[in-house]
PDB file of C-alpha atoms in Angstrom:
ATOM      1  CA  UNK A   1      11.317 155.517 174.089  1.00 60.00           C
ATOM      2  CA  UNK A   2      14.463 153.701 172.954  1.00 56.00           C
ATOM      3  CA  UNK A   3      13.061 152.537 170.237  1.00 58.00           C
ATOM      4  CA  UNK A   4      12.107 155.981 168.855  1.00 55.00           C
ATOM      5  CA  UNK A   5      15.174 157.267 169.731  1.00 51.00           C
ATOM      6  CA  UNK A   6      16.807 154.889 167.517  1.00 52.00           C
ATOM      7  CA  UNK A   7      14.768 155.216 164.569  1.00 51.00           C
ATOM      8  CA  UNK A   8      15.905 158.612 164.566  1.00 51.00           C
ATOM      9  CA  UNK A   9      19.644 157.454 164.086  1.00 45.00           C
ATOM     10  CA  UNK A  10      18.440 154.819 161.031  1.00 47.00           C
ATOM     11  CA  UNK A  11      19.670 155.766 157.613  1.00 40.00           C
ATOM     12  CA  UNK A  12      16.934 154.925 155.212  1.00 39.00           C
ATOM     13  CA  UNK A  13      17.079 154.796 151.510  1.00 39.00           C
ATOM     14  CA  UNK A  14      13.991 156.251 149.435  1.00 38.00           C
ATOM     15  CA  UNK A  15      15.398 155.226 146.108  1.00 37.00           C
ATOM     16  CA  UNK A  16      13.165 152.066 145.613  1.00 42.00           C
ATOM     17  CA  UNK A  17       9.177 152.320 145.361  1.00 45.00           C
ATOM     18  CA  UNK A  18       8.647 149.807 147.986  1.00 78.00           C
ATOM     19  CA  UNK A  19      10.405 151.579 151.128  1.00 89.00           C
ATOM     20  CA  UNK A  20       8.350 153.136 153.802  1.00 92.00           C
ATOM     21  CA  UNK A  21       8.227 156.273 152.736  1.00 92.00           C
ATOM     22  CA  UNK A  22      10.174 159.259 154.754  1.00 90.00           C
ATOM     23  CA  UNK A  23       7.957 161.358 156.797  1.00 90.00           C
ATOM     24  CA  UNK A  24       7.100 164.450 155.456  1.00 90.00           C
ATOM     25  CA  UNK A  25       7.811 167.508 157.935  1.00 90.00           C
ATOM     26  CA  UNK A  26       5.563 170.283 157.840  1.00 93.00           C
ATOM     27  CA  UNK A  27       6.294 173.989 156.433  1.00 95.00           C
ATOM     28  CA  UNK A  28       6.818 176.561 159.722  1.00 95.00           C
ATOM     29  CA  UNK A  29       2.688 177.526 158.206  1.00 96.00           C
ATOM     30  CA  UNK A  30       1.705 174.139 158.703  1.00 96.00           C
ATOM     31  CA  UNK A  31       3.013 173.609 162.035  1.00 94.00           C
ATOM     32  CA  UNK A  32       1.549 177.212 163.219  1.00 96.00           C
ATOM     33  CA  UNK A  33      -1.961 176.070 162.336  1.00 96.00           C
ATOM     34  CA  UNK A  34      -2.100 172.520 164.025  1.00 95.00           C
ATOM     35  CA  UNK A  35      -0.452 173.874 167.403  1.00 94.00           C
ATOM     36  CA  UNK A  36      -3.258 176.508 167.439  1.00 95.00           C
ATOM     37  CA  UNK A  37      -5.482 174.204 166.349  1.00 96.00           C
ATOM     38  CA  UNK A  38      -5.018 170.711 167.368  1.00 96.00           C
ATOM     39  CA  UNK A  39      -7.439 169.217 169.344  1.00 96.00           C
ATOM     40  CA  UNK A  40      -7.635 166.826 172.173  1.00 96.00           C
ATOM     41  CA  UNK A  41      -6.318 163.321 171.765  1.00 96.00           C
ATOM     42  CA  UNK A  42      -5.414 160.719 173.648  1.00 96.00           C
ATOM     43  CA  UNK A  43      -6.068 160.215 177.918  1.00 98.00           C
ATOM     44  CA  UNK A  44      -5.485 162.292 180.584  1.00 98.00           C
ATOM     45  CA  UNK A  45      -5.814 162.424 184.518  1.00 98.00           C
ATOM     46  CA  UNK A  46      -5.121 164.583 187.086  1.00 98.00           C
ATOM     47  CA  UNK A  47      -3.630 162.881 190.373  1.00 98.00           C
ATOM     48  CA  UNK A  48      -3.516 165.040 193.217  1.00 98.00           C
ATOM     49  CA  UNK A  49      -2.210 164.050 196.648  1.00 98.00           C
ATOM     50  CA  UNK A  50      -0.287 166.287 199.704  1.00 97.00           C
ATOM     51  CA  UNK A  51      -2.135 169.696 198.715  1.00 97.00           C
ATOM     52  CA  UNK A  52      -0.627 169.732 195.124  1.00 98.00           C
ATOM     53  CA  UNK A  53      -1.755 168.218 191.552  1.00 98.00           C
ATOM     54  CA  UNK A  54       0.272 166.670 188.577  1.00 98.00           C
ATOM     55  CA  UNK A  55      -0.827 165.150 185.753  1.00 98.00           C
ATOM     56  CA  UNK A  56      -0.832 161.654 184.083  1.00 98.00           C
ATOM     57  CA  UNK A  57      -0.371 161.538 179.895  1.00 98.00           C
ATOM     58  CA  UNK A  58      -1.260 158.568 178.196  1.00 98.00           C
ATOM     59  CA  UNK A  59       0.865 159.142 175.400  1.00 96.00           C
ATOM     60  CA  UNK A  60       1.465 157.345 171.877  1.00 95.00           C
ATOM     61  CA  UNK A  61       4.607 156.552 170.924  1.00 92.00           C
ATOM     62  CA  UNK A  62       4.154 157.399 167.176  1.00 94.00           C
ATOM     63  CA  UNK A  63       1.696 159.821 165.312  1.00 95.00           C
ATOM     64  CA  UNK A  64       0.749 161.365 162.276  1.00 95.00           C
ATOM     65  CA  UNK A  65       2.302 164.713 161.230  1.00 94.00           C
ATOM     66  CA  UNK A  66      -0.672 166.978 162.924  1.00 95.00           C
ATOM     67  CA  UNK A  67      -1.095 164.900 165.640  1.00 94.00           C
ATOM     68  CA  UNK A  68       1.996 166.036 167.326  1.00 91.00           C
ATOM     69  CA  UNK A  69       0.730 169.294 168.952  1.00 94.00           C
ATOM     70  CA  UNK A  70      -0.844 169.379 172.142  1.00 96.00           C
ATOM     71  CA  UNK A  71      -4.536 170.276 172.428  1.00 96.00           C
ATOM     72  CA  UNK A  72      -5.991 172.604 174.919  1.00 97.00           C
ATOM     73  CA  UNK A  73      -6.322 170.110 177.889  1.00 98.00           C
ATOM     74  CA  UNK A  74      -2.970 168.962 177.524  1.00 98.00           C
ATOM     75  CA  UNK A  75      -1.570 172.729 177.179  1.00 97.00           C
ATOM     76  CA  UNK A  76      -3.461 173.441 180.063  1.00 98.00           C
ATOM     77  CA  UNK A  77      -2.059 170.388 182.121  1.00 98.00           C
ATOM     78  CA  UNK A  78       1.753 171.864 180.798  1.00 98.00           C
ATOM     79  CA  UNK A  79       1.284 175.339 182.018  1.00 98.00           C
ATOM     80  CA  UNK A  80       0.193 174.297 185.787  1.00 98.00           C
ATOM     81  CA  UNK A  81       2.919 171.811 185.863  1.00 98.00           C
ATOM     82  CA  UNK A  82       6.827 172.497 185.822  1.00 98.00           C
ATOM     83  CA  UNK A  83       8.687 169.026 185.400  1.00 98.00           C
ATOM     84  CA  UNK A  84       8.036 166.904 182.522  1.00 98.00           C
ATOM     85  CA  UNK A  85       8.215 163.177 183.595  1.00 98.00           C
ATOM     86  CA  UNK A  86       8.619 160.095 180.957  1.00 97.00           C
ATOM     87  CA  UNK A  87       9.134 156.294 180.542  1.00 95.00           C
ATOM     88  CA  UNK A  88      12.967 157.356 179.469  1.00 91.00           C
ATOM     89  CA  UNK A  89      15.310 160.634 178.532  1.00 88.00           C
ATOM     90  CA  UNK A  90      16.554 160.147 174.903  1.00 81.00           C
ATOM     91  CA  UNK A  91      19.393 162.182 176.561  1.00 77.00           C
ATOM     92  CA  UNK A  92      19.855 158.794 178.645  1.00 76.00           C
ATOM     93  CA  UNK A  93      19.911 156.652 175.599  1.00 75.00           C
ATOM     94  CA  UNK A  94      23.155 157.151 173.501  1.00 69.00           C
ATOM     95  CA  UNK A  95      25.633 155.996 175.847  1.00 62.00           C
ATOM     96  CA  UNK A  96      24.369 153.118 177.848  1.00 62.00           C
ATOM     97  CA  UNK A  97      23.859 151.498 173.712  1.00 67.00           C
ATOM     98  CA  UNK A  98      26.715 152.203 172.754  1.00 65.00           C
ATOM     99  CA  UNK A  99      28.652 150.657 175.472  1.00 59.00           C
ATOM    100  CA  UNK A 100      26.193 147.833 175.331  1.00 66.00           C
ATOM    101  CA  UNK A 101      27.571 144.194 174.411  1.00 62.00           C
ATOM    102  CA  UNK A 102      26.654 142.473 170.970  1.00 67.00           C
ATOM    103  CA  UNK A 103      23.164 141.084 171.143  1.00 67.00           C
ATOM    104  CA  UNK A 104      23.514 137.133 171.086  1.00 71.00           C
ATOM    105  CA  UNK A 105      23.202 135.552 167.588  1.00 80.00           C
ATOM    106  CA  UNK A 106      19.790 134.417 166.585  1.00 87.00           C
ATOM    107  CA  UNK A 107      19.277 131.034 165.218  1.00 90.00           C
ATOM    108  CA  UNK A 108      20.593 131.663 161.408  1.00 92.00           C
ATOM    109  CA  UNK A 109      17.020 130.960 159.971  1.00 94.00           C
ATOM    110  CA  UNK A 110      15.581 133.639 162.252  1.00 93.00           C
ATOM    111  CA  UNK A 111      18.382 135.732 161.867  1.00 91.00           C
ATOM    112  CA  UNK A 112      18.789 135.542 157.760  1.00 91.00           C
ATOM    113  CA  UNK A 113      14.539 136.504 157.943  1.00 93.00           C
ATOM    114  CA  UNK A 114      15.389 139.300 159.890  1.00 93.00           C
ATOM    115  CA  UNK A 115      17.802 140.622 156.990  1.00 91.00           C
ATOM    116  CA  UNK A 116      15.269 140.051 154.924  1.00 91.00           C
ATOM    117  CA  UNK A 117      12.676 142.159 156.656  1.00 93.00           C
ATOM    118  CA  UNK A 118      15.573 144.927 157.423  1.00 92.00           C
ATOM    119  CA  UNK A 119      15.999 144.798 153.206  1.00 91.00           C
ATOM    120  CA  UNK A 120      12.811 145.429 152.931  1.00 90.00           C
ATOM    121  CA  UNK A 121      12.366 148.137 154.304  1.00 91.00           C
ATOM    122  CA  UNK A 122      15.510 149.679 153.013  1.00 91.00           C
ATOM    123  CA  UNK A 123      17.666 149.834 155.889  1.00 91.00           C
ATOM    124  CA  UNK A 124      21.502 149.721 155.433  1.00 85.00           C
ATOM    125  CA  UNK A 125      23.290 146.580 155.807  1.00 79.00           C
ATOM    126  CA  UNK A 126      23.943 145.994 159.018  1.00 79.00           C
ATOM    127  CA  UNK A 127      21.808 148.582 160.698  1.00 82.00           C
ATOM    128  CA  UNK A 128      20.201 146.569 163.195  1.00 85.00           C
ATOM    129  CA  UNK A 129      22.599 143.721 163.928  1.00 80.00           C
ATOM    130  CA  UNK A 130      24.140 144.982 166.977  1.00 78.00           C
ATOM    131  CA  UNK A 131      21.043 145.214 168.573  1.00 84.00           C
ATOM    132  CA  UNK A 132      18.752 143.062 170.602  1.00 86.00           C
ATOM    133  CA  UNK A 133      16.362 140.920 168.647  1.00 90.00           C
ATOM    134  CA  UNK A 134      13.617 142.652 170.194  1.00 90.00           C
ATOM    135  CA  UNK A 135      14.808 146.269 169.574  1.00 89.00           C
ATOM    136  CA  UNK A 136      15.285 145.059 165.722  1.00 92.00           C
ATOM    137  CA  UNK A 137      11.667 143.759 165.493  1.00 94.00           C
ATOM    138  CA  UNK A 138      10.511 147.396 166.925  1.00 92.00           C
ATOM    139  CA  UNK A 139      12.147 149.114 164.326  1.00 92.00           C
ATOM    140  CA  UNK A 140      11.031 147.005 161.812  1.00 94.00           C
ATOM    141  CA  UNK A 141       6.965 147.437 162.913  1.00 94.00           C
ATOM    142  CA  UNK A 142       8.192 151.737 162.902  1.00 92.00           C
ATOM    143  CA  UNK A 143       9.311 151.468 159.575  1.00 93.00           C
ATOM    144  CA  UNK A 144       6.092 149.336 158.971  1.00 93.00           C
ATOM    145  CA  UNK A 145       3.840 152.068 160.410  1.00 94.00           C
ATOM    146  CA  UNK A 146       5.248 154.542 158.198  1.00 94.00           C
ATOM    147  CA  UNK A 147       3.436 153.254 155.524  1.00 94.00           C
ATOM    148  CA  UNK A 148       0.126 154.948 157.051  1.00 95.00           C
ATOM    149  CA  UNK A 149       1.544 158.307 157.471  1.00 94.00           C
ATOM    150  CA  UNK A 150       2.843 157.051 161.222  1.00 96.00           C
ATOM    151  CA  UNK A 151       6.216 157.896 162.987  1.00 95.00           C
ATOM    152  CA  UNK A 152       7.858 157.658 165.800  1.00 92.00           C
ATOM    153  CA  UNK A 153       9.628 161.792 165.310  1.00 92.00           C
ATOM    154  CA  UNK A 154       5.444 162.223 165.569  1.00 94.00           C
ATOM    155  CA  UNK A 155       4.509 161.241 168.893  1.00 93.00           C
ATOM    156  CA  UNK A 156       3.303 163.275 171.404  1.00 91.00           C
ATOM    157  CA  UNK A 157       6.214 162.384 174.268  1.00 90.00           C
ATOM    158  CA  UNK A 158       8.629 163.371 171.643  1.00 91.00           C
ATOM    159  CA  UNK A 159       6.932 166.716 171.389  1.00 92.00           C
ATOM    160  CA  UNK A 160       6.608 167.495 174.790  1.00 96.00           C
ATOM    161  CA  UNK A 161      10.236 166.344 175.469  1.00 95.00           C
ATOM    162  CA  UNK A 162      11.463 168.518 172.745  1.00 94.00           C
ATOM    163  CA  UNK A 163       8.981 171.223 174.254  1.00 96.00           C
ATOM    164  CA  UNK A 164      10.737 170.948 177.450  1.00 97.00           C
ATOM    165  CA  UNK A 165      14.700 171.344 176.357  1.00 95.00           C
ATOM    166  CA  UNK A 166      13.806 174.339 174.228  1.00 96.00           C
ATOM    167  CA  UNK A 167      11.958 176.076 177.327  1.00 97.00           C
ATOM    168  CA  UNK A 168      14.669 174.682 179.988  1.00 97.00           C
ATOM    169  CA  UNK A 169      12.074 172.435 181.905  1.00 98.00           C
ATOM    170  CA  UNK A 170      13.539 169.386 184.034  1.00 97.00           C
ATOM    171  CA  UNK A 171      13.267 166.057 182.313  1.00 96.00           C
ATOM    172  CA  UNK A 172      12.659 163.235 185.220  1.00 96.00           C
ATOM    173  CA  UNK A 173      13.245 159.757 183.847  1.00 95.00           C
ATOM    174  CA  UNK A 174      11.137 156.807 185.501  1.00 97.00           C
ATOM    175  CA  UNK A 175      13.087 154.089 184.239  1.00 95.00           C
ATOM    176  CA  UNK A 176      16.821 153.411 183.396  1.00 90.00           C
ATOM    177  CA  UNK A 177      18.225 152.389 180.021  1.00 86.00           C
ATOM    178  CA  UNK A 178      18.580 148.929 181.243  1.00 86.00           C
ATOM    179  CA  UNK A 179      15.647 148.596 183.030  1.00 89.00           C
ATOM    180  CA  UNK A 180      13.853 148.859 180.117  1.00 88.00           C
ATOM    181  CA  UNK A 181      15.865 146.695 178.359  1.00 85.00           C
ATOM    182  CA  UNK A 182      15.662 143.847 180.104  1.00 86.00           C
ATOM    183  CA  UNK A 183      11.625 144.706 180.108  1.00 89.00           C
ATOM    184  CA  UNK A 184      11.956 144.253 176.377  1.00 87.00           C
ATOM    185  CA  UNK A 185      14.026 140.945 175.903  1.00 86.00           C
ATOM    186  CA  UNK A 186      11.945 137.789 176.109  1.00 88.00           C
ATOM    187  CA  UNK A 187      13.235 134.895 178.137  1.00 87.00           C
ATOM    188  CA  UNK A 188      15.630 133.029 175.798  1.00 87.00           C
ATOM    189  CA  UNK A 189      13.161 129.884 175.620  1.00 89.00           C
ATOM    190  CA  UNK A 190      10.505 132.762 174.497  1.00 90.00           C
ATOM    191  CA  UNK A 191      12.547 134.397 172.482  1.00 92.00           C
ATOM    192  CA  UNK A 192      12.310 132.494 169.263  1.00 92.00           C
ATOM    193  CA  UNK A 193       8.394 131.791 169.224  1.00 92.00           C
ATOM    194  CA  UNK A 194       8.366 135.630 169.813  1.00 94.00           C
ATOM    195  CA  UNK A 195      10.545 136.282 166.861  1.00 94.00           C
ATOM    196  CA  UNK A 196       8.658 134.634 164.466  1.00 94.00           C
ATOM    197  CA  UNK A 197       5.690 135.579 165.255  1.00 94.00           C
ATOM    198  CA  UNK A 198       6.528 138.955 164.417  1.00 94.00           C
ATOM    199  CA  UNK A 199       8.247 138.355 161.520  1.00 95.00           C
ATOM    200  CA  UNK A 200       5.107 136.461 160.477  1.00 94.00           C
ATOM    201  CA  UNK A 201       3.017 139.676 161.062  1.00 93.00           C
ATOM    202  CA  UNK A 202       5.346 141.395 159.204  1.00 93.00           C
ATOM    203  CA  UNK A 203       5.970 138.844 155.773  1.00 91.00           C
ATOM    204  CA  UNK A 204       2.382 138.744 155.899  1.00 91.00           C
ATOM    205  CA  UNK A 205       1.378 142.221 156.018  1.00 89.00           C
ATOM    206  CA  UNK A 206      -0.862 141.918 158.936  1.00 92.00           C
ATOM    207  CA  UNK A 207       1.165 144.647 161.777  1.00 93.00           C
ATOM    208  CA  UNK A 208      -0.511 147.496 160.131  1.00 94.00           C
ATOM    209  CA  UNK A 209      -4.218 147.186 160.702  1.00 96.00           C
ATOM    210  CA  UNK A 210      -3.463 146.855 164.800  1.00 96.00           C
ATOM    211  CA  UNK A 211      -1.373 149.696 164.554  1.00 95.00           C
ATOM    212  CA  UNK A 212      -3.820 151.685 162.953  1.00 96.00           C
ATOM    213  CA  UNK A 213      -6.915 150.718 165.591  1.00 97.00           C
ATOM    214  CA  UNK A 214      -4.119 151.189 168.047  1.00 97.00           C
ATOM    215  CA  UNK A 215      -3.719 154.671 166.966  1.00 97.00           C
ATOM    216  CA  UNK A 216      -7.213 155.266 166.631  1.00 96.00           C
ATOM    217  CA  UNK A 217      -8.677 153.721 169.643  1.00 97.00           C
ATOM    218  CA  UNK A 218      -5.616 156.351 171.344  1.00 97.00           C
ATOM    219  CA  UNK A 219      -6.803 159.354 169.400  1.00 96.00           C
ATOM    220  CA  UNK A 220     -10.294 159.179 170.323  1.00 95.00           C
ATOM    221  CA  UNK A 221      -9.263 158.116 174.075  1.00 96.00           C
ATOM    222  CA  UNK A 222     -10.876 154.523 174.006  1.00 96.00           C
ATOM    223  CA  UNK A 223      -9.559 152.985 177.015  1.00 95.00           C
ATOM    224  CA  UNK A 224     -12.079 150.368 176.373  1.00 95.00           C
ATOM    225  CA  UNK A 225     -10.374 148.843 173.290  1.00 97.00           C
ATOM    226  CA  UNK A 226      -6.755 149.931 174.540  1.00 96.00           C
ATOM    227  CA  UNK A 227      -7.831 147.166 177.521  1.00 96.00           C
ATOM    228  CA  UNK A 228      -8.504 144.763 174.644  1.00 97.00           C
ATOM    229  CA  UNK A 229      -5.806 145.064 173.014  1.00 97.00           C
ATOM    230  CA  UNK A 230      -4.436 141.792 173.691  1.00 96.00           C
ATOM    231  CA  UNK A 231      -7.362 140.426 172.555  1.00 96.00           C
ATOM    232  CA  UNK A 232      -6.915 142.010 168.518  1.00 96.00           C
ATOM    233  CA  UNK A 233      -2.985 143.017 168.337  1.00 95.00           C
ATOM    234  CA  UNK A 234      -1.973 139.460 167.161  1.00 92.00           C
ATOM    235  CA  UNK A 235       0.355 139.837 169.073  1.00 93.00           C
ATOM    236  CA  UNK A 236      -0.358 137.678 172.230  1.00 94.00           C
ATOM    237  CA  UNK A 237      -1.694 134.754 170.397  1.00 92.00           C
ATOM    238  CA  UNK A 238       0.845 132.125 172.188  1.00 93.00           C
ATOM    239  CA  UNK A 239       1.903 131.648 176.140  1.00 93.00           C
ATOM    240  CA  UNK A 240       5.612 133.035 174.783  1.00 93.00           C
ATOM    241  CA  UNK A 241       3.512 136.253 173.380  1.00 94.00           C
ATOM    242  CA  UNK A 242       1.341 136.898 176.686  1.00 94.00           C
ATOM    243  CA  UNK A 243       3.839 136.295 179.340  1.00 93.00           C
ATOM    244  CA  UNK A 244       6.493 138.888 176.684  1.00 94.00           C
ATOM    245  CA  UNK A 245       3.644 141.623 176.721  1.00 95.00           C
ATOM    246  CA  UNK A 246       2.771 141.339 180.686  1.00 94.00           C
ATOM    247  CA  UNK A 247       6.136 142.025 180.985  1.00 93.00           C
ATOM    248  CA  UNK A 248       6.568 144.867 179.182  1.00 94.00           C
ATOM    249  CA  UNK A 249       3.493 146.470 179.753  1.00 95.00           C
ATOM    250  CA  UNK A 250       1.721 145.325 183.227  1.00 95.00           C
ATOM    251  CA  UNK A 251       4.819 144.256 185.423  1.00 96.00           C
ATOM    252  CA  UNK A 252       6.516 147.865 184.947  1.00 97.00           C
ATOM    253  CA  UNK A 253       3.391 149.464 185.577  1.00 97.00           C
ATOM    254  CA  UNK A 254       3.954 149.358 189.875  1.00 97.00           C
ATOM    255  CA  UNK A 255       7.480 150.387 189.548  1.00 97.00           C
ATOM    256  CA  UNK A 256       6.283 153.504 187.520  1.00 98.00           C
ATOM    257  CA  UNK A 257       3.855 154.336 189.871  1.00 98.00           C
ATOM    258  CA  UNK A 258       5.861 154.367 192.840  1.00 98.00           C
ATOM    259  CA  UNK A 259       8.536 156.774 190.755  1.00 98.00           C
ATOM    260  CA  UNK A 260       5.839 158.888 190.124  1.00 98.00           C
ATOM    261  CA  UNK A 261       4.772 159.063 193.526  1.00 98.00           C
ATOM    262  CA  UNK A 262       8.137 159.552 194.696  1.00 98.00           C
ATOM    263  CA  UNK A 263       8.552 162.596 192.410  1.00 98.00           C
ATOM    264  CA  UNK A 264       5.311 163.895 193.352  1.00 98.00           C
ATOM    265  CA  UNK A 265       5.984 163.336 197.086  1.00 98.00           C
ATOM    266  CA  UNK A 266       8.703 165.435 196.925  1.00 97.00           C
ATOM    267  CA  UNK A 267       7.253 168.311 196.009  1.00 96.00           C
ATOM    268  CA  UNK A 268       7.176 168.150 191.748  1.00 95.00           C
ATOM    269  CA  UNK A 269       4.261 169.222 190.126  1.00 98.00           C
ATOM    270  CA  UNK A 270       4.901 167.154 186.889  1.00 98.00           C
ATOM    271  CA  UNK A 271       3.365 165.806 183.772  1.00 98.00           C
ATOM    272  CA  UNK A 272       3.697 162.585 183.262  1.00 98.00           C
ATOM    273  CA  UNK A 273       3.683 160.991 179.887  1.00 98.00           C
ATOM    274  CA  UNK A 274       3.570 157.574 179.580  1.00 97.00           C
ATOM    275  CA  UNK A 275       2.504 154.780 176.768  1.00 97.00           C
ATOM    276  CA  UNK A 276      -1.614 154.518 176.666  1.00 97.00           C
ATOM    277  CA  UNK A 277      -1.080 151.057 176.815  1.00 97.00           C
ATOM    278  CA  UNK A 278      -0.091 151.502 180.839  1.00 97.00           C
ATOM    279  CA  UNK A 279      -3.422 152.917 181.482  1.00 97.00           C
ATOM    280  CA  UNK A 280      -5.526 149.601 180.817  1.00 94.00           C
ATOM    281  CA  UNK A 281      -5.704 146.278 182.441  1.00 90.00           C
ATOM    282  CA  UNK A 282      -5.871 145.382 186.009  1.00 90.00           C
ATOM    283  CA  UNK A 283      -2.585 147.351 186.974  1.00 94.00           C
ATOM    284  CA  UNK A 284      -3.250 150.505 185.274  1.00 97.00           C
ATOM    285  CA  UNK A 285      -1.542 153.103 186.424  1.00 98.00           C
ATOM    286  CA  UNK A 286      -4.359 155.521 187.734  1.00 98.00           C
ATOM    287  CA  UNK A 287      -5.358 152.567 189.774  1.00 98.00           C
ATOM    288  CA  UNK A 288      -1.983 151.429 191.314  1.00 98.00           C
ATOM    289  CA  UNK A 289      -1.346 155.338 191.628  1.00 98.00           C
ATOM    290  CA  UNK A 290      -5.624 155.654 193.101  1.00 98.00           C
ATOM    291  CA  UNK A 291      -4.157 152.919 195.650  1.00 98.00           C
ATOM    292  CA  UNK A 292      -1.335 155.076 196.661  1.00 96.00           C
ATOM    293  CA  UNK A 293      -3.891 157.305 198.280  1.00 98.00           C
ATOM    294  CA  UNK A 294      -3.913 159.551 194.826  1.00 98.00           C
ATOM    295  CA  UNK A 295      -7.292 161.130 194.329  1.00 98.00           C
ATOM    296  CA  UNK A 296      -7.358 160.974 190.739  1.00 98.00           C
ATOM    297  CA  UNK A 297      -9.845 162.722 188.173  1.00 98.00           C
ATOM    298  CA  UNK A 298     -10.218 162.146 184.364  1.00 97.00           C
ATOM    299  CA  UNK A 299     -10.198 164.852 182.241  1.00 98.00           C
ATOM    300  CA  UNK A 300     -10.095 163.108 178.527  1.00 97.00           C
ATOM    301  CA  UNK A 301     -11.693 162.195 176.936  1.00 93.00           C
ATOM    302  CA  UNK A 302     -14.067 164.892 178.221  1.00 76.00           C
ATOM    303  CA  UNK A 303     -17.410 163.449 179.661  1.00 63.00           C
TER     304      UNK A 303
END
């Protein structure tokens, strides 16, 4: 969520032929015909526990244009629900980075490929700098996915979250700024194995074919190959790259669970919508939430 809230604040040129090219937003037409008509996509459980329901969202951080709108199992889940629940508030964002001291300098050999990368992509000089190496590498793979038509303005969280301040609906957070934050920073003996390894997949090309069967295996709700994914990302290759992704993904999995069963407990019939990616593996989060004494039903993909 922080990263798509900061791609939103990137300038970025259009002026040369090899930038990512801007998203195109739809005409008011356009947009009328996929919300009426968009269909189901991605995963989607019911947990119920104390005599009331919510409902878990495994969400995708970026999308395609139509892929935006919610399809009728999803509106469904939003009308019997009346909080919406996610990783992080946008609203929380702003503030806590911009109080937020200078990342530490990167060795200059990482740190000159990084311009590099940032140039090619078009960014203003300077754009990403300030920020942790990791955050910069994350913008860098959303400027990279918008050469397929993806973006991060186009994910479904982003939606629903927008969905919710135009309607008035309470926004619960599950993490803070800086929780997630130190989720995303590597240990500094990882960090520079991490850094170019990504900056490797990017030089070479090679980040947007596992975004694209990321976004397709999400789309038609494979949880099977969303529980590989380590196994054909490239991007847990070397100990530095698995121990960086358990971190981020599994090892924040049991504190979201318990904030969503806090939330729940106290009465909040929300919708939850969280990165697909914390639905697989051995601490998903219908299981660590099943353990909590959740009885919890899958609704998509539909059987």
């Amino acid at each position: 969520m922080i990263r798509a809230f900061l791609l939103g604040l990137l300038f970025v040129g259009s002026a040369h032929a090899a930038c990512p090219p801007a998203p195109a937003l739809p005409s008011v037409e356009q947009a009328a015909t996929w919300a009426a008509k968009a269909p189901d996509r991605g995963l989607l459980w019911r947990i119920s526990r104390g005599g009331h329901s919510s409902y878990l969202f495994g969400s995708l951080h970026v999308g395609k244009a139509d892929w935006a709108y919610a399809g009728p199992a999803l509106r469904a889940a939003w009308a019997q629900t009346e909080v919406l629940a996610v990783e992080l508030d946008p609203a929380d964002v702003g503030a806590v980075l911009a109080a937020m001291p200078k990342a530490p300098p990167l060795p200059p050999v990482l740190a000159q490929r990084l311009d590099i990368q940032a140039r090619a992509a078009c960014l203003s000089p300077g754009t990403l700098s300030a920020l942790p190496a990791m955050l910069q590498l994350s913008m860098l793979s959303l400027m990279e996915a918008r050469r397929d038509g993806f973006d991060a303005g186009f994910g479904q969280d982003v939606m629903l979250l927008a969905r919710a301040k135009s309607e008035g609906r309470p926004v619960q957070s599950l993490e803070s700024v800086e929780e997630q934050l130190l989720a995303l920073e590597p240990e500094a003996a990882e960090l520079p194995a991490i850094v170019d390894g990504t900056l490797r997949q990017l030089q070479k090309g090679q980040m947007r074919e596992p975004l694209r069967k990321l976004a397709t295996a999400w789309s038609r709700g494979d949880l099977g190959a969303l529980a590989n994914y380590p196994r054909w990302c490239a991007c847990a290759d070397t100990p530095a790259e698995r121990a960086w992704l358990k971190r981020v993904n599994d090892d924040r999995n049991g504190p979201l669970a318990e904030r969503v069963a806090a939330l729940h407990g106290a009465g909040q019939r929300l919708l939850v919508a969280v990165g697909a990616l914390h639905m697989s593996g051995p601490r998903a989060l219908p299981k660590l939430l099943a353990e909590q004494g959740f009885t919890v039903e899958a609704l998509l993909p539909a059987k």
